[in-house]
CSV table of C-alpha atoms in Angstrom, one decimal:
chain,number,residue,atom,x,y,z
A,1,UNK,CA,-102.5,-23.9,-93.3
A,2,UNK,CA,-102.3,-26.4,-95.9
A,3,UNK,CA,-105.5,-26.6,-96.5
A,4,UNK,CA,-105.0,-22.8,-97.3
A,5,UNK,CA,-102.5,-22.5,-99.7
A,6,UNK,CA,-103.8,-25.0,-101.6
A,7,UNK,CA,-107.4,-23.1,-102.0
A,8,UNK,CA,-105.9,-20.2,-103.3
A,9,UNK,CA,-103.8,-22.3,-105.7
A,10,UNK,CA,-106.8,-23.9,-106.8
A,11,UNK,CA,-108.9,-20.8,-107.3
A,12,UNK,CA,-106.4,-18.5,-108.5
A,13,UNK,CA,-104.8,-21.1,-110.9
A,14,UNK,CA,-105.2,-20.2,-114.9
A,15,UNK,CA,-106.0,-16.3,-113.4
A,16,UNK,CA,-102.8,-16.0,-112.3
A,17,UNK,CA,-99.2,-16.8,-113.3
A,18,UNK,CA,-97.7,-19.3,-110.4
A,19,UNK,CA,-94.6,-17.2,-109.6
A,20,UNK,CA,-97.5,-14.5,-109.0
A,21,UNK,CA,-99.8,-16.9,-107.1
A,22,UNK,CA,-97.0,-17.6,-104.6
A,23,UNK,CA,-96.4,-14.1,-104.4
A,24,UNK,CA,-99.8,-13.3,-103.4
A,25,UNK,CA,-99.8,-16.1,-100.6
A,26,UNK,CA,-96.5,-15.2,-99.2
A,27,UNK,CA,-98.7,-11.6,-98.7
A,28,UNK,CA,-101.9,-13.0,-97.7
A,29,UNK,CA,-100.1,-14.9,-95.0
A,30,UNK,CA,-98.0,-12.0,-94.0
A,31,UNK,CA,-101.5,-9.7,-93.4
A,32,UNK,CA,-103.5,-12.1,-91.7
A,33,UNK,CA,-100.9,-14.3,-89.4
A,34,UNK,CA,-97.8,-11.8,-89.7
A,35,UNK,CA,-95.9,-15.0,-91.2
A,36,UNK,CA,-92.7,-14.4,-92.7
A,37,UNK,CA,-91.7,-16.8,-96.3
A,38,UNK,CA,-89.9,-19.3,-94.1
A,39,UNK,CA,-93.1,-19.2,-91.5
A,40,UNK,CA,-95.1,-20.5,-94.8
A,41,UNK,CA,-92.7,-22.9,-95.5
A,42,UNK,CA,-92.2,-24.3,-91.8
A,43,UNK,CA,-95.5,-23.9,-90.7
A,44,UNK,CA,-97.8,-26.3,-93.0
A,45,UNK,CA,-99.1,-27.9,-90.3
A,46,UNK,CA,-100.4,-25.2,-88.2
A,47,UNK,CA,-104.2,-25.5,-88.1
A,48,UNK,CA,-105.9,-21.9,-89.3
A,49,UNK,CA,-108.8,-20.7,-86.8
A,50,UNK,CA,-112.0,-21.2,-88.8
A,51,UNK,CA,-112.2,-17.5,-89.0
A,52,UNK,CA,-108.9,-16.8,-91.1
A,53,UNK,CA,-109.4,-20.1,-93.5
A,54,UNK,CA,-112.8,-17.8,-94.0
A,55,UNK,CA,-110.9,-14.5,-94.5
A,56,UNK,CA,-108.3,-16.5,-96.6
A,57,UNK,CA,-111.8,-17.4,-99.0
A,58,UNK,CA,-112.9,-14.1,-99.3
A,59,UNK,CA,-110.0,-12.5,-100.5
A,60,UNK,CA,-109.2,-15.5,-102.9
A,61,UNK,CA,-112.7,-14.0,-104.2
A,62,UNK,CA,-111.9,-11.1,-104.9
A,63,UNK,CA,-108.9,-12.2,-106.6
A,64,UNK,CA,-111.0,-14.4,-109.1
A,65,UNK,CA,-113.0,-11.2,-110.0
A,66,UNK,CA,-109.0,-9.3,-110.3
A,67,UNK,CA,-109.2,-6.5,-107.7
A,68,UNK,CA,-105.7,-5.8,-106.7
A,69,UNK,CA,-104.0,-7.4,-104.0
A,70,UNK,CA,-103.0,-3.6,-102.0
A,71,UNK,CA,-106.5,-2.4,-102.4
A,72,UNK,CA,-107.8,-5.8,-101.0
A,73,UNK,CA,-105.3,-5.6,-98.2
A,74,UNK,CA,-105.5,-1.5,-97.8
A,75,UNK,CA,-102.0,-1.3,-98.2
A,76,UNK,CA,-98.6,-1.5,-100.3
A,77,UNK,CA,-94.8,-1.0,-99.6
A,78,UNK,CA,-92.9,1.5,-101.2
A,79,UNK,CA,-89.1,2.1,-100.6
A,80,UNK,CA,-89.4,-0.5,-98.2
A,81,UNK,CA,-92.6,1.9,-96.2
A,82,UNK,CA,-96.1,0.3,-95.6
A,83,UNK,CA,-98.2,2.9,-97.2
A,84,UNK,CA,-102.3,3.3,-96.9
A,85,UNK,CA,-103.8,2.5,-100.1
A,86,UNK,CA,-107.8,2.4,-101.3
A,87,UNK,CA,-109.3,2.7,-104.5
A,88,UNK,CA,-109.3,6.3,-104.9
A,89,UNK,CA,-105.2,6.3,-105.3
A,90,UNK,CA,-103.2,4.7,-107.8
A,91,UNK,CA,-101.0,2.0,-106.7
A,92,UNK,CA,-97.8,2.5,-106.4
A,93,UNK,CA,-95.0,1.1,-108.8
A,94,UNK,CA,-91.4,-0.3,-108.2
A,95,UNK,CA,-90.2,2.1,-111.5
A,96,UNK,CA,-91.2,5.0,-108.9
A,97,UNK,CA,-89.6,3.7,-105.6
A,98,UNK,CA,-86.6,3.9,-108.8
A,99,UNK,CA,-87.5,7.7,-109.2
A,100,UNK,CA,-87.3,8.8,-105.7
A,101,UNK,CA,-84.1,7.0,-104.7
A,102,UNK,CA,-82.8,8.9,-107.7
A,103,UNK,CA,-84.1,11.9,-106.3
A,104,UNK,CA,-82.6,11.0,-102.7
A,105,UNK,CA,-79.2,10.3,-104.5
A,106,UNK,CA,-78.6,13.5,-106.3
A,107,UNK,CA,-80.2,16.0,-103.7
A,108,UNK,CA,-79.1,14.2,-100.5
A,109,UNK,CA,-77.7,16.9,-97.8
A,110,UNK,CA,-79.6,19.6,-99.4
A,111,UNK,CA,-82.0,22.4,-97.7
A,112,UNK,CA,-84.5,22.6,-100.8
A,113,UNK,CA,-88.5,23.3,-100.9
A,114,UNK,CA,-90.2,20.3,-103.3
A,115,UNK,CA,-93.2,19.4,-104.6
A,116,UNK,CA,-94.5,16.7,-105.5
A,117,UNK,CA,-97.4,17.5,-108.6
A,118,UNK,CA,-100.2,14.3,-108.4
A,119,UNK,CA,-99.0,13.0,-105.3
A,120,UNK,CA,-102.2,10.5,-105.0
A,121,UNK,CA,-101.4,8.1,-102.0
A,122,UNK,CA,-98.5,10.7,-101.0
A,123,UNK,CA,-95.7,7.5,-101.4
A,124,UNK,CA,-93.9,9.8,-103.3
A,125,UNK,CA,-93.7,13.3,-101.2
A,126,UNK,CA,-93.6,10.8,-97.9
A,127,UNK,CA,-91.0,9.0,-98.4
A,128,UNK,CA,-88.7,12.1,-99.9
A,129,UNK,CA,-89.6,13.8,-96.6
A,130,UNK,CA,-88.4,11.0,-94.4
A,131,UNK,CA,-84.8,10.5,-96.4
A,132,UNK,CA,-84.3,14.4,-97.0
A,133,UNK,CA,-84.9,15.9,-93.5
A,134,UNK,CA,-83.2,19.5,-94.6
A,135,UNK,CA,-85.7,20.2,-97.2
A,136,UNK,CA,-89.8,21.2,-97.2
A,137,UNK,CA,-92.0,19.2,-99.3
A,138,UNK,CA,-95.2,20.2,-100.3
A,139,UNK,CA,-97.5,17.4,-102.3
A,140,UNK,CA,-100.8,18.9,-104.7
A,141,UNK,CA,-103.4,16.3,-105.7
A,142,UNK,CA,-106.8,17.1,-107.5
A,143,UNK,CA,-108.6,13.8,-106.1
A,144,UNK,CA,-110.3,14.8,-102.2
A,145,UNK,CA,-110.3,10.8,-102.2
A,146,UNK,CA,-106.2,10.8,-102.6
A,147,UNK,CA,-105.7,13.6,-100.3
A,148,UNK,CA,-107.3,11.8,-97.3
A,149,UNK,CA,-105.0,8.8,-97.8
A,150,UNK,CA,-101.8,10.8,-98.1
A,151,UNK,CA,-102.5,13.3,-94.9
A,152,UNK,CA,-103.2,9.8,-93.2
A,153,UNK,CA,-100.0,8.3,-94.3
A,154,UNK,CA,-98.2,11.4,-93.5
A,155,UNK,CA,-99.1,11.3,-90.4
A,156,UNK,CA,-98.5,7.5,-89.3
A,157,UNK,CA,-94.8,8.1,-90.8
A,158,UNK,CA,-95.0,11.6,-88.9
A,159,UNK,CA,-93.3,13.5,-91.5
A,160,UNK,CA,-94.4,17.7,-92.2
A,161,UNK,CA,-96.1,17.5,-96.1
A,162,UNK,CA,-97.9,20.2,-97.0
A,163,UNK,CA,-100.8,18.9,-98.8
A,164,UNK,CA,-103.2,21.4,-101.5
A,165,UNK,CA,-106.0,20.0,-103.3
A,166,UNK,CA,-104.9,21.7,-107.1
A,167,UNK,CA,-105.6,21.2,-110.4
A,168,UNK,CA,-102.2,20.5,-112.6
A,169,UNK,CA,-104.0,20.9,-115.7
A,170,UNK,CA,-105.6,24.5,-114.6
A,171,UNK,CA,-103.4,26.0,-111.6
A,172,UNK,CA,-102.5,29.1,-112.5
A,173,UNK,CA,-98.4,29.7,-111.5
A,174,UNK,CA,-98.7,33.6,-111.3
A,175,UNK,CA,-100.5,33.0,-108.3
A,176,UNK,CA,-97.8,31.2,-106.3
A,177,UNK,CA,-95.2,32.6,-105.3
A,178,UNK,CA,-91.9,33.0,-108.4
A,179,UNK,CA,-89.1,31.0,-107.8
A,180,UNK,CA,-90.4,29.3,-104.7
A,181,UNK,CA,-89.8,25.7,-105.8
A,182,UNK,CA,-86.2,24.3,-105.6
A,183,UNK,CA,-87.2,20.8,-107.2
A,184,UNK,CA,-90.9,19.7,-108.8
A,185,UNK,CA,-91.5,15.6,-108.9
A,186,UNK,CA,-93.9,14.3,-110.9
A,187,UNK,CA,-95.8,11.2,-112.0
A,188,UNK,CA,-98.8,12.1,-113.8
A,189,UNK,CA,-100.9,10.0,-115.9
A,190,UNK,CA,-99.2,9.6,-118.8
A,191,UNK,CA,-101.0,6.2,-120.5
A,192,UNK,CA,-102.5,7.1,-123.4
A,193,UNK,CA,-105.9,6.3,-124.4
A,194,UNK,CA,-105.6,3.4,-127.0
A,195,UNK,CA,-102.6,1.5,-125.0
A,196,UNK,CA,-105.9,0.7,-122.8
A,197,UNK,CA,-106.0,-2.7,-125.0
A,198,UNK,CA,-102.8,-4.3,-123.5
A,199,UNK,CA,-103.9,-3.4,-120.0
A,200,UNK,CA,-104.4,-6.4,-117.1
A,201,UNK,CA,-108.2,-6.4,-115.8
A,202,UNK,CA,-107.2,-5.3,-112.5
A,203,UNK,CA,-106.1,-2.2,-113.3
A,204,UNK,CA,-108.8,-1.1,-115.6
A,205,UNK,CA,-111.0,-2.2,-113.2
A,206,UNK,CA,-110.5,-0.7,-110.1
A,207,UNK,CA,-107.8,1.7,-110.2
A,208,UNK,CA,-108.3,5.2,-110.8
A,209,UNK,CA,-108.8,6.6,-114.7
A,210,UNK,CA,-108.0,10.0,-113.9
A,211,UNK,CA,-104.5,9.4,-112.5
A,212,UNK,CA,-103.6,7.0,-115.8
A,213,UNK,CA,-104.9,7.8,-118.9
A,214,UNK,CA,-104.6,11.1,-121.0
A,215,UNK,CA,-105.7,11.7,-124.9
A,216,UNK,CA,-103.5,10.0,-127.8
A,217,UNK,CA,-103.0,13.2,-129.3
A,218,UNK,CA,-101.6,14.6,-126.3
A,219,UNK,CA,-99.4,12.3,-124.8
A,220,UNK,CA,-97.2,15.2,-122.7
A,221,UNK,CA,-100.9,17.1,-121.9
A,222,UNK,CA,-99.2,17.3,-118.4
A,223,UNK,CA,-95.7,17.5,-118.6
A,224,UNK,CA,-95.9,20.5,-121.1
A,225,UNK,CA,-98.1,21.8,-118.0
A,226,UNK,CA,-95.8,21.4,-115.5
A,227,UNK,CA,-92.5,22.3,-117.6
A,228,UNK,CA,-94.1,25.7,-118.5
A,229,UNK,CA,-95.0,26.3,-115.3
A,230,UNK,CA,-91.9,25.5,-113.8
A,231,UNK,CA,-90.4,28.0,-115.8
A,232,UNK,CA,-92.2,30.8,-113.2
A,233,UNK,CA,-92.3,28.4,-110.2
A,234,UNK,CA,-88.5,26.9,-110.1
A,235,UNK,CA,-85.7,29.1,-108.7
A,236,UNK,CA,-83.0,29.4,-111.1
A,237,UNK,CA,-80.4,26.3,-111.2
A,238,UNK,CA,-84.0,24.3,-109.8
A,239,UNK,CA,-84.6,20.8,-111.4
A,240,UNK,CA,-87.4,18.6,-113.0
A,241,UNK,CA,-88.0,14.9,-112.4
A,242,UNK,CA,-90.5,13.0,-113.9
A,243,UNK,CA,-91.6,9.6,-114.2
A,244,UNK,CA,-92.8,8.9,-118.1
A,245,UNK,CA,-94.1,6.4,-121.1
A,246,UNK,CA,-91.4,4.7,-122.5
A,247,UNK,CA,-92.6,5.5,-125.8
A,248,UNK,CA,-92.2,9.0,-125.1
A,249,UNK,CA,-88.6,10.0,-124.0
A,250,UNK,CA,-87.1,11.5,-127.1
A,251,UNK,CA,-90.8,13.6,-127.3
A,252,UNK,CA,-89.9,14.6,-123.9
A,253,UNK,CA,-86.4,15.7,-124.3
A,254,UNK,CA,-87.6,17.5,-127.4
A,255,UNK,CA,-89.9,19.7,-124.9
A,256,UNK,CA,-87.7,20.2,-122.1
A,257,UNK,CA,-84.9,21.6,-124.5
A,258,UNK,CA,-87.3,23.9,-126.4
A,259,UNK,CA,-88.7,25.7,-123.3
A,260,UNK,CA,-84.8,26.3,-122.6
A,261,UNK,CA,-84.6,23.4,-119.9
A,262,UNK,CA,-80.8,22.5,-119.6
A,263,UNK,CA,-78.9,19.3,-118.7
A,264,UNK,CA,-82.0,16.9,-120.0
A,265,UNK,CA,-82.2,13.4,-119.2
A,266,UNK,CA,-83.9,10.4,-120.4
A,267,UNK,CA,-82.9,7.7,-117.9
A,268,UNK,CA,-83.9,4.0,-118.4
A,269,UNK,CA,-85.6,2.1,-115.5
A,270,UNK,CA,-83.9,-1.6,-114.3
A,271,UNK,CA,-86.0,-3.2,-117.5
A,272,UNK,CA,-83.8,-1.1,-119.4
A,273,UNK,CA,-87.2,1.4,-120.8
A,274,UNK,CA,-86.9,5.0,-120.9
A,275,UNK,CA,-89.0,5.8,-117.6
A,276,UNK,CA,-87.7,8.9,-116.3
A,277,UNK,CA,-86.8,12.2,-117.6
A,278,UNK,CA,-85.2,15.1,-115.5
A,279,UNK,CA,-83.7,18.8,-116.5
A,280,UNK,CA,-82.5,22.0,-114.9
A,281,UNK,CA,-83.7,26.0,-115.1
A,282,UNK,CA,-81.3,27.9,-116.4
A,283,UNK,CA,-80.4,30.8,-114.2
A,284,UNK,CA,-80.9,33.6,-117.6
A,285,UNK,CA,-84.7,32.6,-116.5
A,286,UNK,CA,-84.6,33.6,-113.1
């Protein structure tokens, strides 16, 4: 096993920070053998069948050339939940595992119909649909790619999601039913065009475009979309939570308040940026 660690180290070193180059051995290990950190530590000795020194190679491959680790693996955790995870979905983040145990903390106990707008590998709609038993969550995603991986994770967590294959940008709220939606989520791409520059490799590379990037000049394309349209789809006293660019809370705020949103918030994730906004219908628009 060694013999192991020691190849990734050497082909991964000057690629990768070595914080992250343990990191991605403690989850190589954990695929392929099911070892736990102390296992790697205690373990040294064990000799590694000729097949998973092999395996071990290939991904430290595909490492070199950046693809990221979950896609490599076909999976990630979130809120402490193995989820499905291929190229077609985003990957998720820890700021949004931070999102939904917001959610979970200020709607816990509550009988409420959610949707999750973008819902890509479904982490999001999922996991709100295991903590919040009372309430009916319903997940839209444009991507046929995404949609595959989220009905499959829905089903190995066996939670009811209703799944629709919409368009944020172009659904057309008269056609749904008013008032229907208790709570909308969303993290939409909201990385704008020129902060492509300061990006990592691997997620230019090989994560979706569509689900990051939208035009410099119209950094809120989709929460403007959304916040309008919530104004016909929320029930009165319904709320709005979304993940956002740091660079764009008091922009946010701004928006919210001027379509008549009440009770706006611009909460700052655990590195202390503004990464989440959220707001409440007034009842006068019901």
């Amino acid at each position: 096993m060694q013999q192991s660690i020691d190849l990734l180290r050497h082909k991964l070193q000057g690629i990768y920070p070595p914080g992250e180059i343990t990191a991605l051995t403690r989850l190589i290990f954990e695929a392929l053998c099911g070892y736990t950190p102390t296992d790697i530590l205690l373990r040294k000795d064990t000799i590694l069948s000729e097949d998973t020194h092999r395996k071990i190679d290939e991904i430290a491959e595909r490492l070199v050339r950046q693809e990221p680790i979950q896609y490599i693996l076909g999976y990630a955790w979130f809120c402490e939940r193995r989820f499905d995870i291929a190229p077609g979905a985003l990957i998720p983040r820890p700021e949004t595992e931070e999102l939904v145990r917001l959610i979970i903390a200020e709607n816990s106990g509550k009988a409420l119909h959610i949707a999750d707008l973008g819902t890509g590998s479904g982490c999001i709609a999922i996991t709100l649909a295991c903590e919040l038993p009372l309430c009916r969550i319903e997940a839209w995603e444009l991507s046929p790619d995404a949609l595959v991986i989220a009905r499959r994770n829905a089903e190995k967590h066996r939670v009811q999601v209703d799944f629709f294959e919409r368009d944020i940008l172009h659904e057309n709220p008269e056609v749904l039913a008013p008032g229907s939606l208790d709570l909308i989520v969303s993290n939409p791409p909201y990385i704008r065009q020129s902060e492509q520059q300061s990006m990592s490799k691997n997620v230019l590379s090989y994560e979706p475009h569509e689900a990051l990037f939208v035009p410099d000049e119209t950094p809120l394309l989709f929460y403007d979309k959304i916040a309008r349209d919530g104004l016909t789809l929320l029930s009165p006293g319904g709320k709005l939570y979304f993940e956002i660019n740091e660079t764009q809370g008091d922009n946010c705020a701004r928006m919210l308040e001027e379509y008549g949103y009440e009770q706006t918030r611009i909460i700052k994730d655990l590195y202390n940026k503004d990464r989440f906004a959220s707001a409440v219908k007034p009842s006068a628009h019901g």
